[in-house]
mmCIF file with all atom_site columns, C-alpha atoms in Angstrom:
data_model
loop_
_atom_site.group_PDB
_atom_site.id
_atom_site.type_symbol
_atom_site.label_atom_id
_atom_site.label_alt_id
_atom_site.label_comp_id
_atom_site.label_asym_id
_atom_site.label_entity_id
_atom_site.label_seq_id
_atom_site.pdbx_PDB_ins_code
_atom_site.Cartn_x
_atom_site.Cartn_y
_atom_site.Cartn_z
_atom_site.occupancy
_atom_site.B_iso_or_equiv
_atom_site.pdbx_formal_charge
_atom_site.auth_seq_id
_atom_site.auth_comp_id
_atom_site.auth_asym_id
_atom_site.auth_atom_id
_atom_site.pdbx_PDB_model_num
ATOM 1   C CA . UNK A 1 1   ? 94.313  99.729  104.767 1.00 0.00 ? 1   UNK A CA 1
ATOM 2   C CA . UNK A 1 2   ? 96.762  97.074  103.868 1.00 0.00 ? 2   UNK A CA 1
ATOM 3   C CA . UNK A 1 3   ? 95.826  93.532  103.115 1.00 0.00 ? 3   UNK A CA 1
ATOM 4   C CA . UNK A 1 4   ? 98.927  92.414  105.136 1.00 0.00 ? 4   UNK A CA 1
ATOM 5   C CA . UNK A 1 5   ? 98.176  94.522  108.468 1.00 0.00 ? 5   UNK A CA 1
ATOM 6   C CA . UNK A 1 6   ? 95.772  94.174  110.943 1.00 0.00 ? 6   UNK A CA 1
ATOM 7   C CA . UNK A 1 7   ? 92.323  95.937  110.792 1.00 0.00 ? 7   UNK A CA 1
ATOM 8   C CA . UNK A 1 8   ? 91.894  96.737  114.614 1.00 0.00 ? 8   UNK A CA 1
ATOM 9   C CA . UNK A 1 9   ? 89.160  98.284  116.167 1.00 0.00 ? 9   UNK A CA 1
ATOM 10  C CA . UNK A 1 10  ? 89.261  101.329 117.451 1.00 0.00 ? 10  UNK A CA 1
ATOM 11  C CA . UNK A 1 11  ? 89.446  101.038 121.173 1.00 0.00 ? 11  UNK A CA 1
ATOM 12  C CA . UNK A 1 12  ? 92.312  98.032  120.668 1.00 0.00 ? 12  UNK A CA 1
ATOM 13  C CA . UNK A 1 13  ? 94.341  100.076 118.231 1.00 0.00 ? 13  UNK A CA 1
ATOM 14  C CA . UNK A 1 14  ? 97.993  99.814  119.592 1.00 0.00 ? 14  UNK A CA 1
ATOM 15  C CA . UNK A 1 15  ? 98.566  103.536 120.140 1.00 0.00 ? 15  UNK A CA 1
ATOM 16  C CA . UNK A 1 16  ? 95.724  102.810 122.337 1.00 0.00 ? 16  UNK A CA 1
ATOM 17  C CA . UNK A 1 17  ? 96.575  100.247 124.751 1.00 0.00 ? 17  UNK A CA 1
ATOM 18  C CA . UNK A 1 18  ? 99.570  99.503  127.043 1.00 0.00 ? 18  UNK A CA 1
ATOM 19  C CA . UNK A 1 19  ? 100.100 96.203  125.924 1.00 0.00 ? 19  UNK A CA 1
ATOM 20  C CA . UNK A 1 20  ? 101.178 95.463  122.423 1.00 0.00 ? 20  UNK A CA 1
ATOM 21  C CA . UNK A 1 21  ? 102.663 92.181  121.193 1.00 0.00 ? 21  UNK A CA 1
ATOM 22  C CA . UNK A 1 22  ? 103.857 90.977  118.057 1.00 0.00 ? 22  UNK A CA 1
ATOM 23  C CA . UNK A 1 23  ? 105.164 87.396  117.034 1.00 0.00 ? 23  UNK A CA 1
ATOM 24  C CA . UNK A 1 24  ? 105.939 85.860  113.331 1.00 0.00 ? 24  UNK A CA 1
ATOM 25  C CA . UNK A 1 25  ? 107.107 82.553  112.580 1.00 0.00 ? 25  UNK A CA 1
ATOM 26  C CA . UNK A 1 26  ? 107.983 81.039  109.187 1.00 0.00 ? 26  UNK A CA 1
ATOM 27  C CA . UNK A 1 27  ? 106.666 77.469  108.846 1.00 0.00 ? 27  UNK A CA 1
ATOM 28  C CA . UNK A 1 28  ? 107.416 74.845  106.507 1.00 0.00 ? 28  UNK A CA 1
ATOM 29  C CA . UNK A 1 29  ? 103.456 74.277  106.413 1.00 0.00 ? 29  UNK A CA 1
ATOM 30  C CA . UNK A 1 30  ? 100.841 75.663  103.746 1.00 0.00 ? 30  UNK A CA 1
ATOM 31  C CA . UNK A 1 31  ? 98.717  78.262  104.784 1.00 0.00 ? 31  UNK A CA 1
ATOM 32  C CA . UNK A 1 32  ? 95.932  75.682  104.500 1.00 0.00 ? 32  UNK A CA 1
ATOM 33  C CA . UNK A 1 33  ? 97.220  73.351  106.510 1.00 0.00 ? 33  UNK A CA 1
ATOM 34  C CA . UNK A 1 34  ? 98.021  76.455  109.369 1.00 0.00 ? 34  UNK A CA 1
ATOM 35  C CA . UNK A 1 35  ? 94.632  77.914  109.226 1.00 0.00 ? 35  UNK A CA 1
ATOM 36  C CA . UNK A 1 36  ? 92.956  73.883  109.840 1.00 0.00 ? 36  UNK A CA 1
ATOM 37  C CA . UNK A 1 37  ? 94.915  74.004  113.106 1.00 0.00 ? 37  UNK A CA 1
ATOM 38  C CA . UNK A 1 38  ? 93.975  77.677  114.024 1.00 0.00 ? 38  UNK A CA 1
ATOM 39  C CA . UNK A 1 39  ? 90.522  77.173  113.800 1.00 0.00 ? 39  UNK A CA 1
ATOM 40  C CA . UNK A 1 40  ? 90.223  73.650  115.212 1.00 0.00 ? 40  UNK A CA 1
ATOM 41  C CA . UNK A 1 41  ? 89.842  75.351  118.726 1.00 0.00 ? 41  UNK A CA 1
ATOM 42  C CA . UNK A 1 42  ? 88.548  72.686  120.656 1.00 0.00 ? 42  UNK A CA 1
ATOM 43  C CA . UNK A 1 43  ? 92.024  70.663  119.321 1.00 0.00 ? 43  UNK A CA 1
ATOM 44  C CA . UNK A 1 44  ? 94.197  73.388  120.602 1.00 0.00 ? 44  UNK A CA 1
ATOM 45  C CA . UNK A 1 45  ? 94.735  71.737  124.452 1.00 0.00 ? 45  UNK A CA 1
ATOM 46  C CA . UNK A 1 46  ? 96.036  68.669  122.705 1.00 0.00 ? 46  UNK A CA 1
ATOM 47  C CA . UNK A 1 47  ? 98.819  70.401  121.047 1.00 0.00 ? 47  UNK A CA 1
ATOM 48  C CA . UNK A 1 48  ? 99.573  73.607  123.594 1.00 0.00 ? 48  UNK A CA 1
ATOM 49  C CA . UNK A 1 49  ? 98.647  72.487  126.739 1.00 0.00 ? 49  UNK A CA 1
ATOM 50  C CA . UNK A 1 50  ? 98.503  76.157  128.072 1.00 0.00 ? 50  UNK A CA 1
ATOM 51  C CA . UNK A 1 51  ? 95.404  76.485  126.862 1.00 0.00 ? 51  UNK A CA 1
ATOM 52  C CA . UNK A 1 52  ? 92.139  74.531  128.481 1.00 0.00 ? 52  UNK A CA 1
ATOM 53  C CA . UNK A 1 53  ? 88.557  73.984  128.804 1.00 0.00 ? 53  UNK A CA 1
ATOM 54  C CA . UNK A 1 54  ? 87.901  75.334  124.885 1.00 0.00 ? 54  UNK A CA 1
ATOM 55  C CA . UNK A 1 55  ? 83.947  75.412  124.518 1.00 0.00 ? 55  UNK A CA 1
ATOM 56  C CA . UNK A 1 56  ? 82.926  76.799  121.110 1.00 0.00 ? 56  UNK A CA 1
ATOM 57  C CA . UNK A 1 57  ? 79.312  78.099  121.886 1.00 0.00 ? 57  UNK A CA 1
ATOM 58  C CA . UNK A 1 58  ? 77.481  76.714  118.521 1.00 0.00 ? 58  UNK A CA 1
ATOM 59  C CA . UNK A 1 59  ? 78.762  73.375  119.981 1.00 0.00 ? 59  UNK A CA 1
ATOM 60  C CA . UNK A 1 60  ? 81.101  72.804  116.964 1.00 0.00 ? 60  UNK A CA 1
ATOM 61  C CA . UNK A 1 61  ? 84.828  72.169  117.283 1.00 0.00 ? 61  UNK A CA 1
ATOM 62  C CA . UNK A 1 62  ? 86.194  74.942  114.741 1.00 0.00 ? 62  UNK A CA 1
ATOM 63  C CA . UNK A 1 63  ? 86.038  78.484  114.785 1.00 0.00 ? 63  UNK A CA 1
ATOM 64  C CA . UNK A 1 64  ? 83.644  80.424  112.230 1.00 0.00 ? 64  UNK A CA 1
ATOM 65  C CA . UNK A 1 65  ? 82.815  84.293  111.608 1.00 0.00 ? 65  UNK A CA 1
ATOM 66  C CA . UNK A 1 66  ? 80.859  85.480  114.526 1.00 0.00 ? 66  UNK A CA 1
ATOM 67  C CA . UNK A 1 67  ? 80.934  82.676  116.978 1.00 0.00 ? 67  UNK A CA 1
ATOM 68  C CA . UNK A 1 68  ? 81.228  82.946  120.813 1.00 0.00 ? 68  UNK A CA 1
ATOM 69  C CA . UNK A 1 69  ? 83.902  80.911  122.400 1.00 0.00 ? 69  UNK A CA 1
ATOM 70  C CA . UNK A 1 70  ? 85.344  80.176  126.351 1.00 0.00 ? 70  UNK A CA 1
ATOM 71  C CA . UNK A 1 71  ? 88.318  78.868  126.977 1.00 0.00 ? 71  UNK A CA 1
ATOM 72  C CA . UNK A 1 72  ? 91.156  79.266  129.657 1.00 0.00 ? 72  UNK A CA 1
ATOM 73  C CA . UNK A 1 73  ? 94.419  80.322  129.234 1.00 0.00 ? 73  UNK A CA 1
ATOM 74  C CA . UNK A 1 74  ? 97.566  79.787  131.669 1.00 0.00 ? 74  UNK A CA 1
ATOM 75  C CA . UNK A 1 75  ? 94.388  78.917  134.380 1.00 0.00 ? 75  UNK A CA 1
ATOM 76  C CA . UNK A 1 76  ? 92.463  82.202  133.743 1.00 0.00 ? 76  UNK A CA 1
ATOM 77  C CA . UNK A 1 77  ? 88.852  81.912  131.982 1.00 0.00 ? 77  UNK A CA 1
ATOM 78  C CA . UNK A 1 78  ? 88.284  84.466  129.198 1.00 0.00 ? 78  UNK A CA 1
ATOM 79  C CA . UNK A 1 79  ? 85.577  84.836  126.634 1.00 0.00 ? 79  UNK A CA 1
ATOM 80  C CA . UNK A 1 80  ? 85.852  85.507  122.949 1.00 0.00 ? 80  UNK A CA 1
ATOM 81  C CA . UNK A 1 81  ? 83.967  86.391  119.868 1.00 0.00 ? 81  UNK A CA 1
ATOM 82  C CA . UNK A 1 82  ? 85.490  86.093  116.517 1.00 0.00 ? 82  UNK A CA 1
ATOM 83  C CA . UNK A 1 83  ? 85.389  89.087  114.567 1.00 0.00 ? 83  UNK A CA 1
ATOM 84  C CA . UNK A 1 84  ? 87.667  88.391  111.430 1.00 0.00 ? 84  UNK A CA 1
ATOM 85  C CA . UNK A 1 85  ? 87.507  84.958  109.411 1.00 0.00 ? 85  UNK A CA 1
ATOM 86  C CA . UNK A 1 86  ? 88.947  85.189  105.974 1.00 0.00 ? 86  UNK A CA 1
ATOM 87  C CA . UNK A 1 87  ? 89.876  81.326  105.449 1.00 0.00 ? 87  UNK A CA 1
ATOM 88  C CA . UNK A 1 88  ? 93.541  80.810  104.919 1.00 0.00 ? 88  UNK A CA 1
ATOM 89  C CA . UNK A 1 89  ? 94.541  84.304  105.614 1.00 0.00 ? 89  UNK A CA 1
ATOM 90  C CA . UNK A 1 90  ? 93.123  86.331  108.762 1.00 0.00 ? 90  UNK A CA 1
ATOM 91  C CA . UNK A 1 91  ? 91.692  85.126  111.916 1.00 0.00 ? 91  UNK A CA 1
ATOM 92  C CA . UNK A 1 92  ? 90.494  87.821  114.884 1.00 0.00 ? 92  UNK A CA 1
ATOM 93  C CA . UNK A 1 93  ? 88.986  87.648  117.966 1.00 0.00 ? 93  UNK A CA 1
ATOM 94  C CA . UNK A 1 94  ? 88.321  89.757  121.048 1.00 0.00 ? 94  UNK A CA 1
ATOM 95  C CA . UNK A 1 95  ? 88.915  88.953  124.407 1.00 0.00 ? 95  UNK A CA 1
ATOM 96  C CA . UNK A 1 96  ? 87.076  89.810  127.539 1.00 0.00 ? 96  UNK A CA 1
ATOM 97  C CA . UNK A 1 97  ? 88.204  88.471  131.284 1.00 0.00 ? 97  UNK A CA 1
ATOM 98  C CA . UNK A 1 98  ? 87.915  90.058  134.649 1.00 0.00 ? 98  UNK A CA 1
ATOM 99  C CA . UNK A 1 99  ? 90.001  93.307  134.169 1.00 0.00 ? 99  UNK A CA 1
ATOM 100 C CA . UNK A 1 100 ? 91.412  92.385  130.626 1.00 0.00 ? 100 UNK A CA 1
ATOM 101 C CA . UNK A 1 101 ? 89.919  93.294  127.076 1.00 0.00 ? 101 UNK A CA 1
ATOM 102 C CA . UNK A 1 102 ? 91.983  92.339  124.267 1.00 0.00 ? 102 UNK A CA 1
ATOM 103 C CA . UNK A 1 103 ? 92.233  91.685  120.304 1.00 0.00 ? 103 UNK A CA 1
ATOM 104 C CA . UNK A 1 104 ? 94.273  88.961  119.411 1.00 0.00 ? 104 UNK A CA 1
ATOM 105 C CA . UNK A 1 105 ? 94.865  88.451  115.372 1.00 0.00 ? 105 UNK A CA 1
ATOM 106 C CA . UNK A 1 106 ? 96.580  86.148  112.812 1.00 0.00 ? 106 UNK A CA 1
ATOM 107 C CA . UNK A 1 107 ? 98.168  86.656  109.685 1.00 0.00 ? 107 UNK A CA 1
ATOM 108 C CA . UNK A 1 108 ? 98.805  83.766  107.349 1.00 0.00 ? 108 UNK A CA 1
ATOM 109 C CA . UNK A 1 109 ? 101.361 84.978  104.394 1.00 0.00 ? 109 UNK A CA 1
ATOM 110 C CA . UNK A 1 110 ? 101.992 82.290  101.824 1.00 0.00 ? 110 UNK A CA 1
ATOM 111 C CA . UNK A 1 111 ? 105.886 81.969  101.307 1.00 0.00 ? 111 UNK A CA 1
ATOM 112 C CA . UNK A 1 112 ? 108.320 79.780  98.941  1.00 0.00 ? 112 UNK A CA 1
ATOM 113 C CA . UNK A 1 113 ? 108.329 77.543  101.553 1.00 0.00 ? 113 UNK A CA 1
ATOM 114 C CA . UNK A 1 114 ? 105.081 77.296  103.521 1.00 0.00 ? 114 UNK A CA 1
ATOM 115 C CA . UNK A 1 115 ? 103.816 80.322  105.066 1.00 0.00 ? 115 UNK A CA 1
ATOM 116 C CA . UNK A 1 116 ? 104.478 83.104  107.960 1.00 0.00 ? 116 UNK A CA 1
ATOM 117 C CA . UNK A 1 117 ? 102.439 83.581  110.430 1.00 0.00 ? 117 UNK A CA 1
ATOM 118 C CA . UNK A 1 118 ? 102.265 86.892  112.138 1.00 0.00 ? 118 UNK A CA 1
ATOM 119 C CA . UNK A 1 119 ? 100.231 87.203  115.667 1.00 0.00 ? 119 UNK A CA 1
ATOM 120 C CA . UNK A 1 120 ? 99.575  90.572  117.151 1.00 0.00 ? 120 UNK A CA 1
ATOM 121 C CA . UNK A 1 121 ? 97.663  91.016  120.261 1.00 0.00 ? 121 UNK A CA 1
ATOM 122 C CA . UNK A 1 122 ? 96.927  94.309  121.996 1.00 0.00 ? 122 UNK A CA 1
ATOM 123 C CA . UNK A 1 123 ? 95.538  94.442  125.570 1.00 0.00 ? 123 UNK A CA 1
ATOM 124 C CA . UNK A 1 124 ? 93.705  96.829  128.061 1.00 0.00 ? 124 UNK A CA 1
ATOM 125 C CA . UNK A 1 125 ? 92.449  97.042  131.406 1.00 0.00 ? 125 UNK A CA 1
ATOM 126 C CA . UNK A 1 126 ? 94.202  96.447  134.996 1.00 0.00 ? 126 UNK A CA 1
ATOM 127 C CA . UNK A 1 127 ? 95.482  93.079  134.110 1.00 0.00 ? 127 UNK A CA 1
ATOM 128 C CA . UNK A 1 128 ? 97.034  94.449  131.268 1.00 0.00 ? 128 UNK A CA 1
ATOM 129 C CA . UNK A 1 129 ? 98.944  97.127  133.331 1.00 0.00 ? 129 UNK A CA 1
ATOM 130 C CA . UNK A 1 130 ? 100.145 94.714  135.858 1.00 0.00 ? 130 UNK A CA 1
ATOM 131 C CA . UNK A 1 131 ? 101.330 92.320  133.419 1.00 0.00 ? 131 UNK A CA 1
ATOM 132 C CA . UNK A 1 132 ? 103.278 95.099  131.762 1.00 0.00 ? 132 UNK A CA 1
ATOM 133 C CA . UNK A 1 133 ? 104.640 96.143  134.768 1.00 0.00 ? 133 UNK A CA 1
ATOM 134 C CA . UNK A 1 134 ? 105.506 92.858  136.437 1.00 0.00 ? 134 UNK A CA 1
ATOM 135 C CA . UNK A 1 135 ? 105.889 90.325  133.467 1.00 0.00 ? 135 UNK A CA 1
ATOM 136 C CA . UNK A 1 136 ? 106.534 92.307  130.361 1.00 0.00 ? 136 UNK A CA 1
ATOM 137 C CA . UNK A 1 137 ? 107.679 89.711  128.452 1.00 0.00 ? 137 UNK A CA 1
ATOM 138 C CA . UNK A 1 138 ? 105.309 87.049  129.555 1.00 0.00 ? 138 UNK A CA 1
ATOM 139 C CA . UNK A 1 139 ? 102.714 87.463  126.160 1.00 0.00 ? 139 UNK A CA 1
ATOM 140 C CA . UNK A 1 140 ? 105.708 87.766  123.654 1.00 0.00 ? 140 UNK A CA 1
ATOM 141 C CA . UNK A 1 141 ? 107.119 84.564  125.087 1.00 0.00 ? 141 UNK A CA 1
ATOM 142 C CA . UNK A 1 142 ? 103.890 82.540  125.365 1.00 0.00 ? 142 UNK A CA 1
ATOM 143 C CA . UNK A 1 143 ? 103.031 83.667  122.111 1.00 0.00 ? 143 UNK A CA 1
ATOM 144 C CA . UNK A 1 144 ? 105.904 82.569  120.723 1.00 0.00 ? 144 UNK A CA 1
ATOM 145 C CA . UNK A 1 145 ? 105.657 79.080  122.210 1.00 0.00 ? 145 UNK A CA 1
ATOM 146 C CA . UNK A 1 146 ? 102.120 78.910  120.371 1.00 0.00 ? 146 UNK A CA 1
ATOM 147 C CA . UNK A 1 147 ? 103.512 79.955  117.294 1.00 0.00 ? 147 UNK A CA 1
ATOM 148 C CA . UNK A 1 148 ? 105.821 77.236  117.548 1.00 0.00 ? 148 UNK A CA 1
ATOM 149 C CA . UNK A 1 149 ? 103.672 74.460  119.047 1.00 0.00 ? 149 UNK A CA 1
ATOM 150 C CA . UNK A 1 150 ? 101.421 75.505  115.830 1.00 0.00 ? 150 UNK A CA 1
ATOM 151 C CA . UNK A 1 151 ? 104.317 75.210  113.451 1.00 0.00 ? 151 UNK A CA 1
ATOM 152 C CA . UNK A 1 152 ? 105.029 71.757  114.637 1.00 0.00 ? 152 UNK A CA 1
ATOM 153 C CA . UNK A 1 153 ? 101.278 70.539  114.541 1.00 0.00 ? 153 UNK A CA 1
ATOM 154 C CA . UNK A 1 154 ? 100.503 72.144  111.030 1.00 0.00 ? 154 UNK A CA 1
ATOM 155 C CA . UNK A 1 155 ? 103.615 70.162  109.585 1.00 0.00 ? 155 UNK A CA 1
ATOM 156 C CA . UNK A 1 156 ? 102.510 66.739  111.127 1.00 0.00 ? 156 UNK A CA 1
ATOM 157 C CA . UNK A 1 157 ? 99.302  67.330  109.616 1.00 0.00 ? 157 UNK A CA 1
ATOM 158 C CA . UNK A 1 158 ? 101.002 67.847  106.138 1.00 0.00 ? 158 UNK A CA 1
ATOM 159 C CA . UNK A 1 159 ? 102.919 64.812  106.406 1.00 0.00 ? 159 UNK A CA 1
ATOM 160 C CA . UNK A 1 160 ? 99.859  62.614  107.840 1.00 0.00 ? 160 UNK A CA 1
ATOM 161 C CA . UNK A 1 161 ? 97.592  63.629  104.755 1.00 0.00 ? 161 UNK A CA 1
#
């Protein structure tokens, strides 16, 4: 398996899920700056307001390997657990909600001007089927907005440092 590919758990392999969303964005921020924003989950709602009520079960404000957290996305409550945590390179969590199971992974690759951030998510369950049927571009659009907000936030962090 390539270092530059997602390490999919078998049940979330794209070939087995009705929804597979891939987004990427070149950012003028360092991998460390992007990483810092991604793992500071309690702060996500301050720069990407579709997310709310982020609660990390160990009481911290940052994600770490194996930590469980709950959050709302678009008003929908979900539970997640961090499954992959490689600082400045890879982050992935599962998503468990009513009628929805998903796996969301992030890859951060250094580039000459900063980094490229890849976000991939697969979904299964009745909600995934409904998304695909009625709002096929919703996940791609919202993930792209999340990447754009992450780029702005990560660049602003670098400027303030």
